Tab-separated table of C-alpha atoms in Angstrom:
chain	number	residue	atom	x	y	z
A	1	MET	CA	142.417	97.644	41.967
A	2	ASN	CA	140.251	100.466	40.590
A	3	LYS	CA	137.184	98.257	41.020
A	4	ILE	CA	138.040	97.696	44.698
A	5	ILE	CA	138.431	101.446	45.271
A	6	LYS	CA	135.180	102.130	43.417
A	7	ASN	CA	133.271	99.565	45.504
A	8	THR	CA	134.790	100.965	48.694
A	9	ILE	CA	133.683	104.483	47.796
A	10	ILE	CA	130.171	103.269	46.972
A	11	LEU	CA	129.897	101.379	50.262
A	12	THR	CA	131.172	104.418	52.167
A	13	ILE	CA	128.588	106.673	50.513
A	14	ILE	CA	125.792	104.180	51.244
A	15	THR	CA	126.900	103.960	54.878
A	16	LEU	CA	127.017	107.740	55.239
A	17	VAL	CA	123.611	108.211	53.618
A	18	SER	CA	122.097	105.456	55.806
A	19	GLY	CA	123.598	107.021	58.912
A	20	VAL	CA	122.219	110.447	58.066
A	21	ALA	CA	118.806	108.945	57.271
A	22	LEU	CA	118.684	107.041	60.565
A	23	GLY	CA	119.730	110.154	62.448
A	24	ALA	CA	116.975	112.141	60.751
A	25	VAL	CA	114.371	109.482	61.570
A	26	TYR	CA	115.517	109.481	65.204
A	27	GLU	CA	115.225	113.258	65.461
A	28	ILE	CA	111.784	113.205	63.848
A	29	THR	CA	110.419	110.461	66.108
A	30	LYS	CA	112.218	111.446	69.343
A	31	ALA	CA	109.776	114.162	70.388
A	32	PRO	CA	106.567	112.193	69.621
A	33	ILE	CA	107.904	109.166	71.511
A	34	ALA	CA	108.865	111.328	74.500
A	35	ASN	CA	105.441	113.007	74.425
A	36	ALA	CA	103.667	109.633	74.309
A	37	GLN	CA	105.713	108.361	77.253
A	38	GLU	CA	104.942	111.497	79.265
A	39	GLU	CA	101.223	111.186	78.480
A	40	ALA	CA	101.282	107.547	79.595
A	41	LYS	CA	102.911	108.557	82.882
A	42	GLN	CA	100.404	111.329	83.526
A	43	GLU	CA	97.541	108.922	82.814
A	44	ALA	CA	99.051	106.427	85.262
A	45	TYR	CA	99.399	109.143	87.915
A	46	LYS	CA	95.738	110.109	87.509
A	47	GLN	CA	94.713	106.459	87.609
A	48	VAL	CA	96.315	105.938	91.002
A	49	PHE	CA	95.394	109.374	92.394
A	50	GLU	CA	92.157	110.574	90.797
A	51	ASP	CA	91.711	113.321	93.411
A	52	ALA	CA	95.048	114.969	92.631
A	53	ASP	CA	95.026	118.070	90.448
A	54	SER	CA	98.801	118.280	90.002
A	55	PHE	CA	101.938	116.184	90.316
A	56	ASP	CA	105.312	117.667	91.283
A	57	ASP	CA	108.521	115.834	90.409
A	58	LEU	CA	110.798	114.802	93.257
A	59	GLU	CA	114.512	114.158	92.898
A	60	VAL	CA	115.402	110.492	93.308
A	61	ASP	CA	118.918	109.682	94.453
A	62	ALA	CA	119.765	106.277	92.977
A	63	LYS	CA	121.981	105.196	95.872
A	64	GLU	CA	119.509	106.309	98.524
A	65	ALA	CA	116.691	104.602	96.629
A	66	ALA	CA	118.620	101.330	96.387
A	67	GLU	CA	119.350	101.400	100.122
A	68	ALA	CA	115.692	102.139	100.920
A	69	VAL	CA	114.500	99.226	98.785
A	70	LYS	CA	117.039	96.888	100.349
A	71	ALA	CA	116.065	98.022	103.868
A	72	ALA	CA	112.481	97.062	103.036
A	73	GLY	CA	113.601	93.506	102.328
A	74	VAL	CA	113.189	93.706	98.558
A	75	ASP	CA	116.148	91.892	97.041
A	76	ASP	CA	114.901	90.820	93.611
A	77	GLY	CA	116.582	93.627	91.662
A	78	ALA	CA	113.622	96.037	91.631
A	79	GLU	CA	114.633	99.690	91.156
A	80	ILE	CA	112.972	103.043	91.811
A	81	ASN	CA	112.651	105.091	88.619
A	82	GLU	CA	110.961	108.257	89.799
A	83	ALA	CA	108.685	109.802	92.401
A	84	VAL	CA	106.185	112.657	92.376
A	85	GLU	CA	104.067	114.447	94.957
A	86	ALA	CA	100.347	114.159	94.364
A	87	LYS	CA	98.690	117.459	95.249
A	88	GLN	CA	95.166	118.777	95.615
A	89	GLY	CA	94.648	122.493	96.005
A	90	GLY	CA	98.343	122.900	96.746
A	91	GLU	CA	98.315	120.343	99.576
A	92	THR	CA	100.241	117.068	99.366
A	93	ILE	CA	97.780	114.167	99.530
A	94	GLY	CA	100.312	111.452	98.780
A	95	TYR	CA	102.985	110.253	96.399
A	96	VAL	CA	103.264	108.299	93.176
A	97	ILE	CA	106.366	106.151	92.989
A	98	THR	CA	107.361	104.310	89.836
A	99	ALA	CA	109.500	101.180	90.068
A	100	THR	CA	110.705	98.493	87.678
A	101	ASP	CA	111.094	94.819	88.528
A	102	PRO	CA	113.282	92.882	86.046
A	103	ASN	CA	111.857	89.453	86.833
A	104	GLY	CA	108.725	89.315	84.731
A	105	TYR	CA	108.313	86.303	82.437
A	106	GLY	CA	108.826	88.652	79.488
A	107	GLY	CA	111.362	90.933	81.176
A	108	ASP	CA	110.934	94.280	82.929
A	109	ILE	CA	107.599	95.261	84.433
A	110	GLN	CA	107.200	98.934	85.369
A	111	VAL	CA	104.574	99.935	87.891
A	112	SER	CA	103.389	103.272	89.281
A	113	VAL	CA	102.124	103.086	92.867
A	114	GLY	CA	99.961	105.741	94.506
A	115	ILE	CA	100.560	105.954	98.261
A	116	GLN	CA	98.562	108.136	100.632
A	117	ASN	CA	100.230	110.145	103.392
A	118	ASP	CA	99.427	107.427	105.935
A	119	GLY	CA	101.057	104.717	103.815
A	120	THR	CA	97.845	103.267	102.373
A	121	VAL	CA	98.151	102.122	98.773
A	122	ASN	CA	95.749	104.293	96.802
A	123	GLY	CA	96.156	102.257	93.634
A	124	ILE	CA	98.649	100.879	91.137
A	125	ALA	CA	99.009	101.220	87.364
A	126	ILE	CA	101.077	99.102	84.989
A	127	LEU	CA	103.233	101.409	82.860
A	128	SER	CA	105.193	98.796	80.927
A	129	ILE	CA	104.653	95.050	80.567
A	130	ASN	CA	105.441	92.412	77.939
A	131	GLU	CA	103.985	89.217	79.329
A	132	THR	CA	102.124	86.324	77.712
A	133	ALA	CA	98.688	87.202	76.336
A	134	GLY	CA	95.895	85.611	78.352
A	135	LEU	CA	98.243	84.857	81.243
A	136	GLY	CA	100.742	87.426	82.514
A	137	MET	CA	99.016	90.256	80.661
A	138	LYS	CA	96.120	89.814	83.087
A	139	ALA	CA	98.268	91.836	85.513
A	140	SER	CA	97.048	94.933	83.678
A	141	GLU	CA	93.413	94.025	84.344
A	142	GLN	CA	91.495	95.734	87.140
A	143	GLU	CA	90.492	92.470	88.797
A	144	PHE	CA	94.155	91.758	89.536
A	145	TYR	CA	95.675	95.133	90.359
A	146	GLU	CA	92.806	96.217	92.624
A	147	GLN	CA	94.084	93.652	95.152
A	148	TYR	CA	96.714	96.204	96.222
A	149	SER	CA	94.341	99.161	96.603
A	150	GLY	CA	93.192	100.352	100.012
A	151	LYS	CA	95.787	98.256	101.856
A	152	GLN	CA	98.069	99.727	104.516
A	153	THR	CA	101.047	97.426	104.840
A	154	ASP	CA	104.819	97.374	104.798
A	155	HIS	CA	104.908	94.430	102.438
A	156	PHE	CA	102.801	92.363	100.054
A	157	TYR	CA	103.439	88.700	99.390
A	158	VAL	CA	102.193	86.282	96.767
A	159	SER	CA	99.850	83.736	98.332
A	160	LYS	CA	101.719	80.766	96.838
A	161	ASP	CA	104.961	81.907	98.490
A	162	GLY	CA	103.697	82.637	102.000
A	163	GLY	CA	105.108	85.404	104.166
A	164	GLU	CA	104.188	88.361	106.331
A	165	GLY	CA	102.042	91.238	105.144
A	166	GLU	CA	99.077	91.521	102.821
A	167	GLN	CA	98.407	88.514	100.605
A	168	ILE	CA	98.127	88.810	96.819
A	169	ASP	CA	96.462	86.020	94.872
A	170	ALA	CA	98.655	84.901	91.991
A	171	ILE	CA	97.355	85.079	88.441
A	172	SER	CA	96.568	81.525	87.340
A	173	GLY	CA	99.471	80.285	85.220
A	174	ALA	CA	101.447	83.504	85.771
A	175	THR	CA	102.973	83.369	89.236
A	176	ILE	CA	106.241	84.816	87.895
A	177	THR	CA	104.408	87.895	86.617
A	178	THR	CA	102.570	88.270	89.920
A	179	ARG	CA	105.846	88.157	91.830
A	180	ALA	CA	107.388	90.817	89.575
A	181	VAL	CA	104.461	93.216	89.940
A	182	THR	CA	104.467	92.645	93.695
A	183	GLY	CA	108.230	93.211	93.767
A	184	ALA	CA	107.814	96.608	92.099
A	185	VAL	CA	105.007	97.546	94.489
A	186	ASN	CA	107.075	96.488	97.507
A	187	ALA	CA	110.052	98.492	96.216
A	188	SER	CA	107.825	101.577	95.981
A	189	LEU	CA	106.528	100.985	99.509
A	190	GLY	CA	110.097	100.633	100.747
A	191	TYR	CA	111.046	103.942	99.158
A	192	TYR	CA	108.016	105.643	100.681
A	193	GLN	CA	108.679	104.208	104.154
A	194	ASN	CA	112.411	104.896	104.245
A	195	VAL	CA	112.648	108.142	102.284
A	196	LEU	CA	109.352	109.950	101.768
A	197	GLY	CA	107.371	108.694	104.740
A	198	GLY	CA	109.915	109.976	107.258
A	199	SER	CA	109.996	113.450	105.752
A	200	ALA	CA	106.191	113.582	105.623
A	201	ASP	CA	105.908	112.819	109.323
A	202	GLU	CA	108.284	115.533	110.433
């Protein structure tokens, strides 16, 4: 009986010490991780809007965003994460909208999309991707993502699928990845058109 109690006490102490240690590690690494994520976002914003000298956060209402994406005909589960105003000398020159599509071959793909005031895609940047090396990871290469730049459209579609709008050539052997990136871009366009675009025109 005493042995059982002793073992229980030892296990409890080990559990408590492990919990405290994990909590300490989390607190130590939390700030650096958050800083790295923020730096990655700022780099993505500058990539899609090189002319901007500042980016102001905009409040994103989840329900409104979901309705805007749905109204744009995007029904693959893509979600709007955040939006910022791209500014130059205090003037708004466009927006950067970040969206996540859950349908990548390796899971979520998060994309930041720069959109000019007239709806032209200024550029896109891949924020998060976990696709197959040599195949889906080619989505983060300039040759692929530049297909979206300079296009003024309500909707992109993958060439293999057909549809209305601007055509995107699928990455060889990675059509699923191409669809997911395009889904995130289309979600961002939908949010711009149905939420930000209207307010910018008024």
